[in-house]
Short mmCIF file of N, CA and C in Angstrom, two decimals:
data_model
loop_
_atom_site.label_atom_id
_atom_site.label_comp_id
_atom_site.label_asym_id
_atom_site.label_seq_id
_atom_site.Cartn_x
_atom_site.Cartn_y
_atom_site.Cartn_z
N UNK A 1 16.05 12.67 16.03
CA UNK A 1 16.69 12.00 14.90
C UNK A 1 15.91 10.77 14.49
N UNK A 2 15.22 10.12 15.43
CA UNK A 2 14.43 8.94 15.10
C UNK A 2 13.28 9.28 14.17
N UNK A 3 12.62 10.42 14.42
CA UNK A 3 11.52 10.83 13.55
C UNK A 3 12.02 11.20 12.16
N UNK A 4 13.21 11.83 12.09
CA UNK A 4 13.78 12.18 10.79
C UNK A 4 14.10 10.93 9.98
N UNK A 5 14.66 9.92 10.63
CA UNK A 5 14.95 8.66 9.93
C UNK A 5 13.67 8.00 9.45
N UNK A 6 12.64 8.03 10.27
CA UNK A 6 11.36 7.44 9.87
C UNK A 6 10.75 8.20 8.69
N UNK A 7 10.87 9.53 8.72
CA UNK A 7 10.36 10.34 7.62
C UNK A 7 11.11 10.03 6.32
N UNK A 8 12.43 9.92 6.40
CA UNK A 8 13.22 9.59 5.20
C UNK A 8 12.86 8.20 4.67
N UNK A 9 12.65 7.26 5.56
CA UNK A 9 12.25 5.92 5.15
C UNK A 9 10.89 5.96 4.47
N UNK A 10 9.97 6.75 5.01
CA UNK A 10 8.63 6.88 4.41
C UNK A 10 8.72 7.48 3.02
N UNK A 11 9.55 8.52 2.85
CA UNK A 11 9.69 9.14 1.54
C UNK A 11 10.31 8.18 0.53
N UNK A 12 11.31 7.41 0.95
CA UNK A 12 11.91 6.43 0.04
C UNK A 12 10.88 5.38 -0.37
N UNK A 13 10.09 4.94 0.58
CA UNK A 13 9.06 3.94 0.29
C UNK A 13 8.01 4.50 -0.66
N UNK A 14 7.57 5.74 -0.40
CA UNK A 14 6.57 6.35 -1.27
C UNK A 14 7.13 6.62 -2.66
N UNK A 15 8.39 7.00 -2.75
CA UNK A 15 9.00 7.24 -4.05
C UNK A 15 9.08 5.96 -4.86
N UNK A 16 9.51 4.88 -4.22
CA UNK A 16 9.56 3.59 -4.91
C UNK A 16 8.18 3.15 -5.34
N UNK A 17 7.19 3.35 -4.47
CA UNK A 17 5.82 2.98 -4.80
C UNK A 17 5.31 3.80 -5.98
N UNK A 18 5.61 5.10 -5.99
CA UNK A 18 5.15 5.96 -7.08
C UNK A 18 5.78 5.56 -8.41
N UNK A 19 7.07 5.28 -8.41
CA UNK A 19 7.75 4.88 -9.64
C UNK A 19 7.20 3.55 -10.15
N UNK A 20 7.01 2.62 -9.25
CA UNK A 20 6.45 1.32 -9.63
C UNK A 20 5.02 1.47 -10.16
N UNK A 21 4.22 2.32 -9.52
CA UNK A 21 2.85 2.56 -9.97
C UNK A 21 2.83 3.17 -11.37
N UNK A 22 3.69 4.14 -11.62
CA UNK A 22 3.75 4.76 -12.94
C UNK A 22 4.14 3.73 -14.00
N UNK A 23 5.11 2.89 -13.68
CA UNK A 23 5.55 1.86 -14.62
C UNK A 23 4.42 0.88 -14.92
N UNK A 24 3.72 0.43 -13.88
CA UNK A 24 2.62 -0.52 -14.08
C UNK A 24 1.46 0.11 -14.84
N UNK A 25 1.16 1.36 -14.54
CA UNK A 25 0.10 2.06 -15.28
C UNK A 25 0.49 2.18 -16.75
N UNK A 26 1.76 2.48 -17.00
CA UNK A 26 2.23 2.58 -18.38
C UNK A 26 2.05 1.25 -19.11
N UNK A 27 2.41 0.14 -18.45
CA UNK A 27 2.27 -1.17 -19.08
C UNK A 27 0.82 -1.51 -19.38
N UNK A 28 -0.06 -1.21 -18.43
CA UNK A 28 -1.49 -1.49 -18.65
C UNK A 28 -2.02 -0.66 -19.81
N UNK A 29 -1.64 0.62 -19.85
CA UNK A 29 -2.11 1.47 -20.94
C UNK A 29 -1.51 1.05 -22.27
N UNK A 30 -0.26 0.60 -22.27
CA UNK A 30 0.36 0.14 -23.51
C UNK A 30 -0.39 -1.07 -24.07
N UNK A 31 -0.82 -1.96 -23.19
CA UNK A 31 -1.59 -3.11 -23.68
C UNK A 31 -3.00 -2.70 -24.10
N UNK A 32 -3.59 -1.73 -23.42
CA UNK A 32 -4.93 -1.28 -23.78
C UNK A 32 -4.93 -0.54 -25.12
N UNK A 33 -3.98 0.36 -25.30
CA UNK A 33 -3.93 1.15 -26.53
C UNK A 33 -3.17 0.45 -27.65
N UNK A 34 -2.52 -0.68 -27.33
CA UNK A 34 -1.71 -1.42 -28.29
C UNK A 34 -0.68 -0.50 -28.96
N UNK A 35 -0.07 0.33 -28.13
CA UNK A 35 0.93 1.28 -28.59
C UNK A 35 1.79 1.67 -27.41
N UNK A 36 3.07 1.95 -27.68
CA UNK A 36 3.94 2.44 -26.62
C UNK A 36 3.99 3.96 -26.59
N UNK A 37 3.50 4.61 -27.65
CA UNK A 37 3.56 6.06 -27.71
C UNK A 37 2.36 6.75 -27.07
N UNK A 38 1.16 6.20 -27.23
CA UNK A 38 -0.01 6.83 -26.64
C UNK A 38 0.05 6.86 -25.11
N UNK A 39 0.50 5.79 -24.45
CA UNK A 39 0.66 5.90 -23.00
C UNK A 39 1.71 6.94 -22.60
N UNK A 40 2.73 7.13 -23.44
CA UNK A 40 3.71 8.18 -23.16
C UNK A 40 3.04 9.55 -23.15
N UNK A 41 2.14 9.77 -24.09
CA UNK A 41 1.41 11.04 -24.14
C UNK A 41 0.60 11.22 -22.85
N UNK A 42 -0.01 10.14 -22.38
CA UNK A 42 -0.82 10.20 -21.17
C UNK A 42 0.05 10.43 -19.94
N UNK A 43 1.17 9.71 -19.84
CA UNK A 43 2.07 9.86 -18.70
C UNK A 43 2.68 11.26 -18.70
N UNK A 44 2.74 11.90 -19.85
CA UNK A 44 3.27 13.27 -19.94
C UNK A 44 2.47 14.25 -19.10
N UNK A 45 1.24 13.88 -18.72
CA UNK A 45 0.43 14.78 -17.89
C UNK A 45 0.92 14.84 -16.44
N UNK A 46 1.68 13.85 -15.99
CA UNK A 46 2.13 13.84 -14.60
C UNK A 46 3.01 15.05 -14.25
N UNK A 47 3.99 15.42 -15.08
CA UNK A 47 4.74 16.64 -14.75
C UNK A 47 3.87 17.90 -14.76
N UNK A 48 2.81 17.89 -15.58
CA UNK A 48 1.92 19.05 -15.60
C UNK A 48 1.20 19.19 -14.26
N UNK A 49 0.81 18.07 -13.68
CA UNK A 49 0.18 18.09 -12.37
C UNK A 49 1.16 18.48 -11.28
N UNK A 50 2.41 18.03 -11.42
CA UNK A 50 3.43 18.37 -10.42
C UNK A 50 3.69 19.86 -10.38
N UNK A 51 3.63 20.52 -11.52
CA UNK A 51 3.83 21.97 -11.56
C UNK A 51 2.79 22.66 -10.68
N UNK A 52 1.54 22.30 -10.84
CA UNK A 52 0.48 22.90 -10.05
C UNK A 52 0.55 22.54 -8.58
N UNK A 53 0.89 21.29 -8.29
CA UNK A 53 0.97 20.84 -6.89
C UNK A 53 2.06 21.58 -6.14
N UNK A 54 3.23 21.66 -6.73
CA UNK A 54 4.35 22.35 -6.07
C UNK A 54 4.05 23.84 -5.94
N UNK A 55 3.47 24.41 -6.98
CA UNK A 55 3.10 25.83 -6.92
C UNK A 55 2.06 26.11 -5.84
N UNK A 56 1.06 25.25 -5.72
CA UNK A 56 0.02 25.45 -4.70
C UNK A 56 0.58 25.31 -3.30
N UNK A 57 1.47 24.34 -3.09
CA UNK A 57 2.10 24.19 -1.78
C UNK A 57 2.95 25.41 -1.45
N UNK A 58 3.66 25.95 -2.43
CA UNK A 58 4.49 27.13 -2.19
C UNK A 58 3.64 28.36 -1.89
N UNK A 59 2.56 28.54 -2.64
CA UNK A 59 1.70 29.72 -2.44
C UNK A 59 1.03 29.70 -1.07
N UNK A 60 0.59 28.52 -0.64
CA UNK A 60 -0.12 28.42 0.64
C UNK A 60 0.82 28.26 1.84
N UNK A 61 2.12 28.10 1.58
CA UNK A 61 3.06 27.95 2.67
C UNK A 61 3.05 26.58 3.32
N UNK A 62 2.47 25.60 2.64
CA UNK A 62 2.45 24.23 3.16
C UNK A 62 3.80 23.57 2.88
N UNK A 63 4.12 22.59 3.69
CA UNK A 63 5.37 21.85 3.49
C UNK A 63 5.09 20.55 2.75
N UNK A 64 6.13 20.03 2.13
CA UNK A 64 6.02 18.73 1.49
C UNK A 64 6.24 17.69 2.59
N UNK A 65 5.19 16.94 2.86
CA UNK A 65 5.26 15.89 3.87
C UNK A 65 4.59 14.64 3.32
N UNK A 66 4.48 13.63 4.15
CA UNK A 66 3.92 12.36 3.69
C UNK A 66 2.48 12.54 3.21
N UNK A 67 1.71 13.38 3.87
CA UNK A 67 0.32 13.62 3.48
C UNK A 67 0.26 14.29 2.10
N UNK A 68 1.18 15.22 1.85
CA UNK A 68 1.23 15.88 0.53
C UNK A 68 1.62 14.88 -0.56
N UNK A 69 2.50 13.96 -0.25
CA UNK A 69 2.89 12.95 -1.23
C UNK A 69 1.72 12.01 -1.53
N UNK A 70 0.94 11.68 -0.51
CA UNK A 70 -0.26 10.88 -0.74
C UNK A 70 -1.22 11.65 -1.65
N UNK A 71 -1.33 12.95 -1.44
CA UNK A 71 -2.14 13.79 -2.32
C UNK A 71 -1.62 13.77 -3.74
N UNK A 72 -0.30 13.71 -3.91
CA UNK A 72 0.28 13.65 -5.26
C UNK A 72 -0.07 12.35 -5.95
N UNK A 73 -0.15 11.26 -5.19
CA UNK A 73 -0.55 9.97 -5.78
C UNK A 73 -2.01 10.04 -6.23
N UNK A 74 -2.87 10.63 -5.40
CA UNK A 74 -4.27 10.82 -5.78
C UNK A 74 -4.36 11.70 -7.03
N UNK A 75 -3.60 12.78 -7.03
CA UNK A 75 -3.58 13.70 -8.16
C UNK A 75 -3.17 12.98 -9.44
N UNK A 76 -2.16 12.14 -9.35
CA UNK A 76 -1.69 11.42 -10.54
C UNK A 76 -2.80 10.56 -11.14
N UNK A 77 -3.57 9.91 -10.29
CA UNK A 77 -4.66 9.08 -10.79
C UNK A 77 -5.73 9.87 -11.52
N UNK A 78 -6.08 11.02 -10.98
CA UNK A 78 -7.12 11.84 -11.60
C UNK A 78 -6.62 12.45 -12.91
N UNK A 79 -5.39 12.95 -12.90
CA UNK A 79 -4.84 13.59 -14.09
C UNK A 79 -4.67 12.58 -15.23
N UNK A 80 -4.19 11.39 -14.89
CA UNK A 80 -4.03 10.35 -15.91
C UNK A 80 -5.39 9.95 -16.46
N UNK A 81 -6.40 9.88 -15.61
CA UNK A 81 -7.74 9.54 -16.07
C UNK A 81 -8.25 10.57 -17.09
N UNK A 82 -8.04 11.86 -16.81
CA UNK A 82 -8.46 12.89 -17.76
C UNK A 82 -7.75 12.74 -19.10
N UNK A 83 -6.47 12.43 -19.06
CA UNK A 83 -5.72 12.27 -20.31
C UNK A 83 -6.16 11.02 -21.06
N UNK A 84 -6.48 9.94 -20.34
CA UNK A 84 -6.96 8.72 -21.00
C UNK A 84 -8.26 9.00 -21.73
N UNK A 85 -9.16 9.73 -21.09
CA UNK A 85 -10.44 10.07 -21.71
C UNK A 85 -10.21 10.84 -23.01
N UNK A 86 -9.29 11.79 -22.98
CA UNK A 86 -9.03 12.61 -24.16
C UNK A 86 -8.35 11.80 -25.27
N UNK A 87 -7.30 11.07 -24.94
CA UNK A 87 -6.56 10.31 -25.96
C UNK A 87 -7.42 9.20 -26.55
N UNK A 88 -8.22 8.54 -25.72
CA UNK A 88 -9.09 7.49 -26.24
C UNK A 88 -10.11 8.06 -27.22
N UNK A 89 -10.65 9.22 -26.91
CA UNK A 89 -11.61 9.86 -27.82
C UNK A 89 -10.94 10.24 -29.15
N UNK A 90 -9.71 10.72 -29.08
CA UNK A 90 -8.98 11.06 -30.31
C UNK A 90 -8.73 9.80 -31.14
N UNK A 91 -8.31 8.73 -30.48
CA UNK A 91 -8.05 7.47 -31.21
C UNK A 91 -9.32 6.94 -31.87
N UNK A 92 -10.45 7.04 -31.19
CA UNK A 92 -11.71 6.58 -31.77
C UNK A 92 -12.06 7.38 -33.01
N UNK A 93 -11.86 8.67 -32.97
CA UNK A 93 -12.20 9.52 -34.12
C UNK A 93 -11.23 9.28 -35.28
N UNK A 94 -9.95 9.06 -34.95
CA UNK A 94 -8.98 8.74 -36.01
C UNK A 94 -9.31 7.40 -36.65
N UNK A 95 -9.72 6.43 -35.84
CA UNK A 95 -10.08 5.12 -36.38
C UNK A 95 -11.31 5.19 -37.26
N UNK A 96 -12.17 6.17 -36.99
CA UNK A 96 -13.37 6.35 -37.81
C UNK A 96 -13.08 7.09 -39.10
N UNK A 97 -11.82 7.54 -39.28
CA UNK A 97 -11.44 8.16 -40.54
C UNK A 97 -11.12 9.64 -40.47
N UNK A 98 -11.20 10.25 -39.31
CA UNK A 98 -10.92 11.68 -39.20
C UNK A 98 -9.41 11.92 -39.24
N UNK A 99 -9.03 13.07 -39.72
CA UNK A 99 -7.62 13.44 -39.68
C UNK A 99 -7.22 13.70 -38.23
N UNK A 100 -5.92 13.74 -37.97
CA UNK A 100 -5.46 13.95 -36.60
C UNK A 100 -5.94 15.29 -36.06
N UNK A 101 -5.84 16.33 -36.85
CA UNK A 101 -6.26 17.66 -36.39
C UNK A 101 -7.76 17.69 -36.10
N UNK A 102 -8.56 17.14 -37.00
CA UNK A 102 -10.01 17.11 -36.78
C UNK A 102 -10.37 16.25 -35.57
N UNK A 103 -9.67 15.13 -35.42
CA UNK A 103 -9.93 14.25 -34.28
C UNK A 103 -9.59 14.94 -32.97
N UNK A 104 -8.49 15.68 -32.95
CA UNK A 104 -8.10 16.40 -31.72
C UNK A 104 -9.11 17.47 -31.35
N UNK A 105 -9.56 18.21 -32.34
CA UNK A 105 -10.54 19.28 -32.07
C UNK A 105 -11.87 18.69 -31.62
N UNK A 106 -12.35 17.69 -32.35
CA UNK A 106 -13.64 17.08 -32.03
C UNK A 106 -13.60 16.40 -30.66
N UNK A 107 -12.53 15.66 -30.38
CA UNK A 107 -12.42 14.98 -29.09
C UNK A 107 -12.27 15.98 -27.95
N UNK A 108 -11.53 17.06 -28.19
CA UNK A 108 -11.38 18.09 -27.18
C UNK A 108 -12.71 18.74 -26.83
N UNK A 109 -13.51 19.01 -27.84
CA UNK A 109 -14.83 19.61 -27.59
C UNK A 109 -15.77 18.62 -26.90
N UNK A 110 -15.72 17.36 -27.34
CA UNK A 110 -16.62 16.35 -26.78
C UNK A 110 -16.26 15.98 -25.35
N UNK A 111 -15.00 15.98 -25.01
CA UNK A 111 -14.55 15.55 -23.68
C UNK A 111 -14.26 16.71 -22.73
N UNK A 112 -14.47 17.93 -23.19
CA UNK A 112 -14.22 19.10 -22.33
C UNK A 112 -15.12 19.08 -21.10
N UNK A 113 -16.40 18.86 -21.29
CA UNK A 113 -17.33 18.88 -20.16
C UNK A 113 -17.03 17.79 -19.13
N UNK A 114 -16.84 16.52 -19.53
CA UNK A 114 -16.51 15.51 -18.51
C UNK A 114 -15.22 15.81 -17.75
N UNK A 115 -14.22 16.32 -18.45
CA UNK A 115 -12.95 16.65 -17.78
C UNK A 115 -13.15 17.79 -16.80
N UNK A 116 -13.87 18.83 -17.22
CA UNK A 116 -14.13 19.96 -16.31
C UNK A 116 -15.01 19.56 -15.14
N UNK A 117 -15.95 18.65 -15.37
CA UNK A 117 -16.81 18.19 -14.27
C UNK A 117 -16.00 17.40 -13.24
N UNK A 118 -15.08 16.56 -13.70
CA UNK A 118 -14.22 15.81 -12.78
C UNK A 118 -13.38 16.77 -11.95
N UNK A 119 -12.80 17.75 -12.61
CA UNK A 119 -11.97 18.73 -11.91
C UNK A 119 -12.81 19.55 -10.94
N UNK A 120 -13.94 20.03 -11.39
CA UNK A 120 -14.78 20.88 -10.54
C UNK A 120 -15.29 20.16 -9.30
N UNK A 121 -15.77 18.95 -9.46
CA UNK A 121 -16.30 18.23 -8.30
C UNK A 121 -15.19 17.89 -7.31
N UNK A 122 -14.02 17.56 -7.82
CA UNK A 122 -12.91 17.24 -6.92
C UNK A 122 -12.45 18.48 -6.16
N UNK A 123 -12.34 19.59 -6.86
CA UNK A 123 -11.90 20.83 -6.20
C UNK A 123 -12.92 21.27 -5.15
N UNK A 124 -14.19 21.26 -5.49
CA UNK A 124 -15.22 21.68 -4.53
C UNK A 124 -15.27 20.73 -3.34
N UNK A 125 -15.09 19.43 -3.59
CA UNK A 125 -15.12 18.46 -2.51
C UNK A 125 -13.95 18.60 -1.55
N UNK A 126 -12.79 19.00 -2.07
CA UNK A 126 -11.60 19.12 -1.22
C UNK A 126 -11.40 20.51 -0.64
N UNK A 127 -12.20 21.48 -1.07
CA UNK A 127 -12.04 22.85 -0.59
C UNK A 127 -12.15 22.99 0.93
N UNK A 128 -13.12 22.37 1.59
CA UNK A 128 -13.16 22.48 3.06
C UNK A 128 -11.90 21.93 3.73
N UNK A 129 -11.37 20.85 3.20
CA UNK A 129 -10.15 20.30 3.76
C UNK A 129 -8.97 21.24 3.54
N UNK A 130 -8.90 21.85 2.37
CA UNK A 130 -7.81 22.77 2.06
C UNK A 130 -7.88 24.02 2.93
N UNK A 131 -9.09 24.47 3.25
CA UNK A 131 -9.25 25.66 4.09
C UNK A 131 -9.03 25.37 5.56
N UNK A 132 -8.89 24.11 5.91
CA UNK A 132 -8.62 23.75 7.30
C UNK A 132 -9.85 23.78 8.17
N UNK A 133 -11.01 23.53 7.60
CA UNK A 133 -12.25 23.54 8.37
C UNK A 133 -12.44 22.19 9.05
N UNK A 134 -12.81 22.19 10.30
CA UNK A 134 -13.09 20.95 11.02
C UNK A 134 -11.92 20.52 11.89
N UNK A 135 -12.17 19.49 12.68
CA UNK A 135 -11.18 18.97 13.62
C UNK A 135 -10.03 18.30 12.88
N UNK A 136 -8.82 18.65 13.22
CA UNK A 136 -7.63 18.02 12.66
C UNK A 136 -7.41 18.27 11.19
N UNK A 137 -8.11 19.22 10.61
CA UNK A 137 -8.00 19.47 9.17
C UNK A 137 -6.64 20.03 8.78
N UNK A 138 -5.95 20.69 9.73
CA UNK A 138 -4.64 21.25 9.38
C UNK A 138 -3.62 20.16 9.05
N UNK A 139 -3.86 18.95 9.54
CA UNK A 139 -2.97 17.85 9.20
C UNK A 139 -3.23 17.33 7.79
N UNK A 140 -4.48 17.42 7.34
CA UNK A 140 -4.83 16.92 6.01
C UNK A 140 -4.82 18.00 4.95
N UNK A 141 -4.64 19.24 5.33
CA UNK A 141 -4.68 20.35 4.37
C UNK A 141 -3.64 20.20 3.25
N UNK A 142 -2.40 19.75 3.52
CA UNK A 142 -1.46 19.60 2.39
C UNK A 142 -1.95 18.64 1.32
N UNK A 143 -2.68 17.59 1.70
CA UNK A 143 -3.23 16.66 0.72
C UNK A 143 -4.19 17.39 -0.21
N UNK A 144 -5.11 18.15 0.37
CA UNK A 144 -6.11 18.86 -0.42
C UNK A 144 -5.47 19.95 -1.28
N UNK A 145 -4.52 20.67 -0.73
CA UNK A 145 -3.85 21.74 -1.48
C UNK A 145 -3.09 21.14 -2.67
N UNK A 146 -2.43 20.01 -2.43
CA UNK A 146 -1.70 19.35 -3.51
C UNK A 146 -2.63 18.93 -4.64
N UNK A 147 -3.74 18.31 -4.28
CA UNK A 147 -4.67 17.82 -5.30
C UNK A 147 -5.34 18.99 -6.02
N UNK A 148 -5.79 19.98 -5.28
CA UNK A 148 -6.49 21.11 -5.92
C UNK A 148 -5.56 21.87 -6.85
N UNK A 149 -4.40 22.27 -6.36
CA UNK A 149 -3.47 23.04 -7.20
C UNK A 149 -3.01 22.26 -8.41
N UNK A 150 -2.64 21.01 -8.19
CA UNK A 150 -2.18 20.20 -9.31
C UNK A 150 -3.26 19.92 -10.32
N UNK A 151 -4.47 19.69 -9.85
CA UNK A 151 -5.57 19.36 -10.75
C UNK A 151 -6.00 20.55 -11.60
N UNK A 152 -6.05 21.73 -11.00
CA UNK A 152 -6.45 22.92 -11.76
C UNK A 152 -5.43 23.20 -12.87
N UNK A 153 -4.16 23.21 -12.52
CA UNK A 153 -3.12 23.49 -13.52
C UNK A 153 -3.05 22.37 -14.55
N UNK A 154 -3.10 21.13 -14.09
CA UNK A 154 -2.99 20.00 -15.02
C UNK A 154 -4.17 19.94 -15.98
N UNK A 155 -5.36 20.29 -15.51
CA UNK A 155 -6.52 20.27 -16.40
C UNK A 155 -6.35 21.29 -17.51
N UNK A 156 -5.97 22.50 -17.15
CA UNK A 156 -5.77 23.53 -18.18
C UNK A 156 -4.66 23.14 -19.15
N UNK A 157 -3.55 22.65 -18.61
CA UNK A 157 -2.44 22.28 -19.48
C UNK A 157 -2.73 21.01 -20.27
N UNK A 158 -3.50 20.09 -19.69
CA UNK A 158 -3.86 18.87 -20.43
C UNK A 158 -4.66 19.22 -21.67
N UNK A 159 -5.59 20.13 -21.53
CA UNK A 159 -6.43 20.49 -22.67
C UNK A 159 -5.66 21.26 -23.74
N UNK A 160 -4.51 21.85 -23.38
CA UNK A 160 -3.72 22.59 -24.35
C UNK A 160 -2.48 21.83 -24.82
N UNK A 161 -1.76 21.23 -23.89
CA UNK A 161 -0.47 20.61 -24.21
C UNK A 161 -0.63 19.21 -24.79
N UNK A 162 -1.53 18.41 -24.25
CA UNK A 162 -1.66 17.03 -24.69
C UNK A 162 -2.03 16.93 -26.18
N UNK A 163 -2.94 17.75 -26.70
CA UNK A 163 -3.18 17.68 -28.15
C UNK A 163 -1.92 17.99 -28.98
N UNK A 164 -1.11 18.92 -28.50
CA UNK A 164 0.13 19.25 -29.22
C UNK A 164 1.09 18.07 -29.18
N UNK A 165 1.27 17.49 -27.99
CA UNK A 165 2.17 16.34 -27.85
C UNK A 165 1.64 15.17 -28.68
N UNK A 166 0.34 14.94 -28.65
CA UNK A 166 -0.27 13.85 -29.42
C UNK A 166 0.02 14.04 -30.91
N UNK A 167 -0.17 15.25 -31.42
CA UNK A 167 0.05 15.47 -32.86
C UNK A 167 1.52 15.32 -33.22
N UNK A 168 2.42 15.71 -32.33
CA UNK A 168 3.85 15.55 -32.61
C UNK A 168 4.27 14.08 -32.58
N UNK A 169 3.72 13.34 -31.63
CA UNK A 169 4.10 11.93 -31.47
C UNK A 169 3.51 11.07 -32.59
N UNK A 170 2.30 11.38 -33.03
CA UNK A 170 1.62 10.52 -34.00
C UNK A 170 1.88 10.90 -35.45
N UNK A 171 2.75 11.85 -35.70
CA UNK A 171 3.03 12.21 -37.10
C UNK A 171 3.54 11.03 -37.90
N UNK A 172 4.36 10.20 -37.27
CA UNK A 172 4.96 9.09 -38.00
C UNK A 172 4.16 7.80 -37.88
N UNK A 173 3.09 7.81 -37.10
CA UNK A 173 2.29 6.60 -36.91
C UNK A 173 1.23 6.47 -37.99
N UNK A 174 0.92 5.24 -38.36
CA UNK A 174 -0.19 5.04 -39.31
C UNK A 174 -1.53 5.27 -38.61
N UNK A 175 -2.52 5.51 -39.40
CA UNK A 175 -3.86 5.70 -38.86
C UNK A 175 -4.33 4.37 -38.29
N UNK A 176 -4.96 4.38 -37.09
CA UNK A 176 -5.43 3.11 -36.52
C UNK A 176 -6.46 2.45 -37.42
N UNK A 177 -6.58 1.14 -37.26
CA UNK A 177 -7.57 0.39 -38.03
C UNK A 177 -8.95 0.91 -37.70
N UNK A 178 -9.84 0.97 -38.72
CA UNK A 178 -11.20 1.43 -38.43
C UNK A 178 -11.91 0.48 -37.48
N UNK A 179 -12.82 1.05 -36.74
CA UNK A 179 -13.61 0.24 -35.81
C UNK A 179 -14.54 -0.63 -36.64
N UNK A 180 -14.51 -1.96 -36.41
CA UNK A 180 -15.35 -2.83 -37.24
C UNK A 180 -16.82 -2.62 -36.92
N UNK A 181 -17.65 -2.81 -37.95
CA UNK A 181 -19.09 -2.73 -37.74
C UNK A 181 -19.53 -3.92 -36.92
N UNK A 182 -20.55 -3.73 -36.11
CA UNK A 182 -21.04 -4.87 -35.34
C UNK A 182 -21.58 -5.96 -36.27
N UNK A 183 -21.48 -7.17 -35.81
CA UNK A 183 -21.97 -8.30 -36.61
C UNK A 183 -23.48 -8.21 -36.68
N UNK A 184 -24.04 -8.24 -37.89
CA UNK A 184 -25.50 -8.14 -38.00
C UNK A 184 -26.18 -9.37 -37.39
N UNK A 185 -27.27 -9.11 -36.73
CA UNK A 185 -28.06 -10.19 -36.12
C UNK A 185 -29.13 -10.60 -37.13
N UNK A 186 -29.22 -11.91 -37.43
CA UNK A 186 -30.25 -12.36 -38.38
C UNK A 186 -31.64 -12.03 -37.87
N UNK A 187 -32.55 -11.84 -38.80
CA UNK A 187 -33.93 -11.47 -38.47
C UNK A 187 -34.58 -12.48 -37.54
N UNK A 188 -34.30 -13.75 -37.69
CA UNK A 188 -34.95 -14.78 -36.88
C UNK A 188 -34.53 -14.68 -35.42
N UNK A 189 -33.36 -14.13 -35.13
CA UNK A 189 -32.89 -14.04 -33.73
C UNK A 189 -33.29 -12.75 -33.06
N UNK A 190 -33.87 -11.82 -33.75
CA UNK A 190 -34.26 -10.53 -33.16
C UNK A 190 -35.46 -10.69 -32.37
#
């Protein structure tokens, strides 16, 4: 019973930490994007990652434990990073004068390779841990399975769902201000 109480305490602590982290990340992104809606689009990727993480744990027969929850925190950081890259690219193209649809397509094509490279390197790097290779790897396997499953599903869904959510959310928003031209440097200072 002592171990069960300690496990419940750990889960409560991790849950509180995760909620606080999501809130703080949202606030930082809201100040960076100067919008409360764009960070919502980015945070929307977290449930997409959870779908893959829970599915991967179920398929592999792993249990949800503290190590798997730590993997979910890692997964959240990577998935949010991929969404930030995509949304930032869309905002830059919209600020340059592109329509929302054109900006979504252009940003999706331009950021596809970096997003896939992040996913690919993470999956390949965690594969030995997920397969249980090496000493004590069976204890860390749920972490790797959580990250791999969640990242694969979230990457695919991010590239499909986030543009749809972005276009739905930004229908009522004005086009961002154009990016100002750099200040010209006088000839004498060159």
